[in-house]
mmCIF file of C-alpha atoms in Angstrom:
data_model
loop_
_atom_site.group_PDB
_atom_site.id
_atom_site.type_symbol
_atom_site.label_atom_id
_atom_site.label_comp_id
_atom_site.label_asym_id
_atom_site.label_seq_id
_atom_site.Cartn_x
_atom_site.Cartn_y
_atom_site.Cartn_z
ATOM 1 C CA MET T 984 26.264 146.143 -106.459
ATOM 2 C CA ALA T 985 25.084 148.863 -103.698
ATOM 3 C CA PHE T 986 28.031 151.681 -102.462
ATOM 4 C CA SER T 987 28.229 153.219 -99.520
ATOM 5 C CA ALA T 988 28.008 156.751 -99.326
ATOM 6 C CA ASP T 989 32.084 157.021 -98.108
ATOM 7 C CA GLU T 990 32.641 154.841 -101.353
ATOM 8 C CA LEU T 991 30.862 156.408 -104.094
ATOM 9 C CA ARG T 992 32.820 159.468 -102.639
ATOM 10 C CA VAL T 993 36.364 158.075 -103.304
ATOM 11 C CA LEU T 994 34.856 156.675 -106.570
ATOM 12 C CA ARG T 995 33.390 160.372 -107.969
ATOM 13 C CA ARG T 996 37.775 160.924 -106.152
ATOM 14 C CA ALA T 997 39.057 158.569 -108.277
ATOM 15 C CA LEU T 998 36.530 159.236 -112.180
ATOM 16 C CA ALA T 999 37.854 162.887 -111.908
ATOM 17 C CA ILE T 1000 41.783 161.516 -111.036
ATOM 18 C CA ALA T 1001 40.433 159.666 -114.404
ATOM 19 C CA LEU T 1002 39.506 162.543 -116.134
ATOM 20 C CA HIS T 1003 41.956 165.188 -114.748
ATOM 21 C CA PRO T 1004 45.438 163.065 -114.270
ATOM 22 C CA THR T 1005 47.544 164.710 -111.215
ATOM 23 C CA PRO T 1006 49.554 163.106 -108.419
ATOM 24 C CA LEU T 1007 47.476 162.154 -105.796
ATOM 25 C CA PRO T 1008 48.380 161.946 -101.999
ATOM 26 C CA ASP T 1009 48.413 158.922 -100.361
ATOM 27 C CA GLU T 1010 45.265 159.098 -98.753
ATOM 28 C CA ASP T 1011 43.765 159.012 -102.176
ATOM 29 C CA VAL T 1012 45.626 156.171 -103.377
ATOM 30 C CA GLN T 1013 44.496 153.987 -100.283
ATOM 31 C CA ASP T 1014 40.689 155.068 -101.145
ATOM 32 C CA CYS T 1015 40.931 153.696 -104.287
ATOM 33 C CA LEU T 1016 42.982 150.382 -103.224
ATOM 34 C CA ARG T 1017 40.495 149.988 -100.840
ATOM 35 C CA LEU T 1018 37.516 150.330 -103.128
ATOM 36 C CA ALA T 1019 38.869 148.157 -105.926
ATOM 37 C CA GLY T 1020 39.195 146.213 -102.976
ATOM 38 C CA ALA T 1021 35.978 145.939 -102.251
ATOM 39 C CA VAL T 1022 34.263 145.206 -105.887
ATOM 40 C CA ASP T 1023 36.513 142.923 -106.472
ATOM 41 C CA GLU T 1024 34.903 141.155 -103.034
ATOM 42 C CA ALA T 1025 31.593 142.562 -104.918
ATOM 43 C CA VAL T 1026 32.687 140.243 -107.723
ATOM 44 C CA GLY T 1027 34.018 137.211 -106.455
ATOM 45 C CA GLU T 1028 31.037 137.120 -103.705
ATOM 46 C CA ALA T 1029 28.283 137.641 -106.198
ATOM 47 C CA GLY T 1030 29.632 134.983 -108.658
ATOM 48 C CA ARG T 1031 29.388 132.711 -105.170
ATOM 49 C CA LEU T 1032 25.919 133.230 -104.852
ATOM 50 C CA ARG T 1033 25.125 132.458 -109.129
ATOM 51 C CA ALA T 1034 27.088 128.304 -108.625
ATOM 52 C CA PHE T 1035 24.784 128.843 -105.688
ATOM 53 C CA LEU T 1036 21.848 129.592 -107.136
ATOM 54 C CA LEU T 1037 22.522 127.578 -110.655
ATOM 55 C CA ALA T 1038 22.975 124.940 -108.352
ATOM 56 C CA ASP T 1039 20.011 125.054 -106.562
ATOM 57 C CA LEU T 1040 17.959 125.279 -108.970
ATOM 58 C CA VAL T 1041 19.933 121.589 -110.248
ATOM 59 C CA ARG T 1042 18.510 120.589 -106.956
ATOM 60 C CA TYR T 1043 14.748 121.791 -108.099
ATOM 61 C CA ARG T 1044 13.935 120.303 -111.882
ATOM 62 C CA ASN T 1045 15.689 116.565 -109.927
ATOM 63 C CA ALA T 1046 12.411 116.774 -107.364
ATOM 64 C CA LEU T 1047 10.161 117.533 -110.211
ATOM 65 C CA PRO T 1048 7.397 117.672 -110.211
ATOM 66 C CA GLY T 1049 6.904 118.464 -106.192
ATOM 67 C CA SER T 1050 9.195 121.321 -106.925
ATOM 68 C CA LEU T 1051 7.580 122.851 -109.427
ATOM 69 C CA SER T 1052 6.590 126.031 -107.678
ATOM 70 C CA GLY T 1053 9.926 126.954 -106.190
ATOM 71 C CA TYR T 1054 11.811 125.313 -109.661
ATOM 72 C CA LEU T 1055 9.820 127.376 -111.455
ATOM 73 C CA GLU T 1056 10.703 131.124 -108.738
ATOM 74 C CA LEU T 1057 14.093 129.691 -110.296
ATOM 75 C CA LEU T 1058 13.859 129.685 -112.819
ATOM 76 C CA GLN T 1059 12.573 132.897 -113.934
ATOM 77 C CA ASP T 1060 14.828 135.152 -111.092
ATOM 78 C CA ALA T 1061 18.457 132.774 -113.142
ATOM 79 C CA LEU T 1062 16.408 134.058 -116.947
ATOM 80 C CA ALA T 1063 16.425 136.981 -114.889
ATOM 81 C CA GLY T 1064 20.245 136.966 -114.332
ATOM 82 C CA GLY T 1065 21.400 136.259 -117.411
ATOM 83 C CA TYR T 1066 21.467 132.172 -117.133
ATOM 84 C CA ASP T 1067 21.573 130.991 -120.664
ATOM 85 C CA PRO T 1068 18.527 127.157 -120.023
ATOM 86 C CA CYS T 1069 20.154 124.416 -120.754
ATOM 87 C CA PRO T 1070 18.320 121.182 -122.743
ATOM 88 C CA ASP T 1071 16.843 119.282 -118.753
ATOM 89 C CA ASP T 1072 14.945 123.268 -118.309
ATOM 90 C CA LEU T 1073 13.281 122.668 -121.299
ATOM 91 C CA ALA T 1074 12.643 119.038 -121.292
ATOM 92 C CA ALA T 1075 11.314 120.062 -117.587
ATOM 93 C CA LEU T 1076 9.747 122.509 -119.072
ATOM 94 C CA ARG T 1077 8.239 120.965 -121.537
ATOM 95 C CA ALA T 1078 6.865 117.662 -119.372
ATOM 96 C CA LEU T 1079 5.713 120.398 -117.075
ATOM 97 C CA ARG T 1080 3.894 122.245 -120.073
ATOM 98 C CA HIS T 1081 0.795 121.403 -119.119
ATOM 99 C CA ARG T 1082 0.651 124.436 -116.495
ATOM 100 C CA PRO T 1083 0.238 127.850 -117.487
ATOM 101 C CA ALA T 1084 3.034 129.427 -116.049
ATOM 102 C CA ALA T 1085 5.004 125.601 -117.003
ATOM 103 C CA ALA T 1086 4.356 126.972 -121.165
ATOM 104 C CA ALA T 1087 5.210 130.889 -121.195
ATOM 105 C CA LEU T 1088 8.042 129.518 -118.903
ATOM 106 C CA LEU T 1089 9.172 126.793 -121.467
ATOM 107 C CA ASP T 1090 8.171 129.596 -124.907
ATOM 108 C CA ARG T 1091 10.860 132.326 -122.992
ATOM 109 C CA CYS T 1092 13.614 129.484 -122.633
ATOM 110 C CA GLN T 1093 13.304 128.910 -126.134
ATOM 111 C CA VAL T 1094 13.844 131.959 -127.037
ATOM 112 C CA LEU T 1095 16.747 131.835 -124.803
ATOM 113 C CA ALA T 1096 17.686 128.821 -126.007
ATOM 114 C CA GLU T 1097 17.828 129.667 -129.864
ATOM 115 C CA ARG T 1098 19.079 133.221 -128.736
ATOM 116 C CA SER T 1099 21.719 131.596 -127.466
ATOM 117 C CA VAL T 1100 22.326 128.645 -129.826
ATOM 118 C CA ARG T 1101 22.705 130.930 -133.312
ATOM 119 C CA ALA T 1102 25.405 133.375 -130.923
ATOM 120 C CA ARG T 1103 27.022 130.926 -130.085
ATOM 121 C CA LEU T 1104 27.504 129.851 -133.978
ATOM 122 C CA ALA T 1105 27.991 133.074 -135.251
ATOM 123 C CA GLY T 1106 31.122 132.883 -132.486
ATOM 124 C CA ARG T 1107 32.712 129.618 -133.886
ATOM 125 C CA ALA T 1108 32.074 131.180 -137.087
ATOM 126 C CA ALA T 1109 33.672 134.312 -136.992
ATOM 127 C CA ARG T 1110 36.246 132.487 -135.162
ATOM 128 C CA SER T 1111 36.846 129.750 -137.903
ATOM 129 C CA VAL T 1112 37.140 132.395 -140.031
ATOM 130 C CA ALA T 1113 39.754 134.454 -139.106
ATOM 131 C CA ARG T 1114 41.709 131.153 -138.360
ATOM 132 C CA VAL T 1115 41.637 130.720 -142.552
ATOM 133 C CA PRO T 1116 44.997 131.224 -143.262
ATOM 134 C CA ARG T 1117 44.684 132.802 -146.498
ATOM 135 C CA SER T 1118 46.714 133.004 -149.682
ATOM 136 C CA ARG T 1119 47.951 134.592 -152.617
ATOM 137 C CA LEU T 1120 45.943 134.479 -155.494
ATOM 138 C CA LEU T 1121 47.494 133.442 -158.526
ATOM 139 C CA ALA T 1122 47.376 133.075 -161.810
ATOM 140 C CA LEU T 1123 48.073 130.058 -163.876
ATOM 141 C CA PRO T 1124 51.848 129.870 -165.997
ATOM 142 C CA GLY T 1125 50.972 132.049 -169.879
ATOM 143 C CA GLY T 1126 48.758 134.298 -167.569
ATOM 144 C CA ARG T 1127 48.981 138.251 -167.683
ATOM 145 C CA ALA T 1128 50.642 137.861 -164.100
ATOM 146 C CA ALA T 1129 53.539 136.040 -166.156
ATOM 147 C CA ASP T 1130 54.318 138.976 -168.129
ATOM 148 C CA SER T 1131 54.999 140.741 -164.789
ATOM 149 C CA GLU T 1132 56.123 138.901 -162.230
ATOM 150 C CA PRO T 1133 60.324 137.624 -162.961
ATOM 151 C CA GLU T 1134 60.564 133.194 -163.510
ATOM 152 C CA ARG T 1135 61.530 132.142 -159.342
ATOM 153 C CA PRO T 1136 64.395 130.167 -159.834
ATOM 154 C CA LYS T 1137 63.303 126.019 -159.557
ATOM 155 C CA THR T 1138 64.391 124.267 -156.414
ATOM 156 C CA PRO T 1139 66.048 120.558 -157.034
ATOM 157 C CA ALA T 1140 63.919 118.723 -155.644
ATOM 158 C CA ALA T 1141 64.477 117.139 -152.902
ATOM 159 C CA PRO T 1142 66.365 112.728 -153.739
ATOM 160 C CA PRO T 1143 63.469 109.955 -152.817
ATOM 161 C CA ARG T 1144 63.364 108.773 -150.273
ATOM 162 C CA PRO T 1145 64.531 105.253 -150.136
ATOM 163 C CA ALA T 1146 62.188 102.366 -149.088
ATOM 164 C CA PRO T 1147 62.317 100.732 -145.961
ATOM 165 C CA PRO T 1148 64.151 97.560 -146.486
ATOM 166 C CA SER T 1149 60.510 95.245 -146.276
ATOM 167 C CA LYS T 1150 60.544 92.582 -143.046
ATOM 168 C CA ARG T 1151 60.284 89.457 -143.422
ATOM 169 C CA PRO T 1152 57.746 88.001 -140.902
ATOM 170 C CA ALA T 1153 58.799 85.996 -137.812
ATOM 171 C CA PRO T 1154 58.834 82.191 -138.964
ATOM 172 C CA LYS T 1155 56.603 80.102 -137.306
ATOM 173 C CA PRO T 1156 57.200 77.614 -134.516
ATOM 174 C CA SER T 1157 56.189 74.514 -137.200
ATOM 175 C CA GLU T 1158 59.327 76.476 -139.498
ATOM 176 C CA VAL T 1159 61.649 76.439 -136.850
ATOM 177 C CA PHE T 1160 61.707 72.958 -134.959
ATOM 178 C CA PRO T 1161 59.840 70.675 -137.808
ATOM 179 C CA PRO T 1162 57.689 67.975 -136.533
ATOM 180 C CA ARG T 1163 59.586 64.995 -135.144
ATOM 181 C CA ARG T 1164 58.984 62.080 -137.512
ATOM 182 C CA PRO T 1165 59.252 58.421 -135.738
ATOM 183 C CA VAL T 1166 62.786 57.047 -136.170
ATOM 184 C CA PRO T 1167 61.680 52.848 -136.596
ATOM 185 C CA PRO T 1168 63.468 50.811 -134.003
ATOM 186 C CA PRO T 1169 67.702 49.557 -135.259
ATOM 187 C CA GLN T 1170 66.793 45.579 -136.458
ATOM 188 C CA GLN T 1171 67.620 43.373 -135.102
ATOM 189 C CA ARG T 1172 70.377 41.406 -137.517
ATOM 190 C CA ALA T 1173 70.160 38.206 -136.930
ATOM 191 C CA ALA T 1174 72.811 35.684 -136.260
ATOM 192 C CA GLY T 1175 73.749 32.656 -138.410
#
């Protein structure tokens, strides 16, 4: 990030004020606010530029092997800007490792990727250790701790909950409506 001569003057004044706080005239406050706005705008622009360059890197990677020289150049620029190579980058470089420039870049990317993975794993381990609740270690009854700690009153156990009533399965249609049996026709009485 580069500052103009006026921005450097304002930045120098702001640092001096931070070291020796004194009441500020309105003009200095306005200058500091303008500088802060310019810095925010530059940071936002840098983020947009980084997103564009990474999208461009993906486009070049997808067009390999025809875009080999452009891809290697963009990847080197991205690595210089703090980019961690992704698995797709490593796979592309492995496919192109017969070229000396790609082989050298593959070695560099493997070291960076391994370092990145180790850092993420260390960060996860630190977060998981921080999240584990710490409980007091209690001695078994009858040990030294039994003499020093007063006995705690026992809380009555909660009454057991009644078991939910068992639900009878729904009857089958054949149980509700038994099949009809054929009814024999009425016998005719013989007159006689």
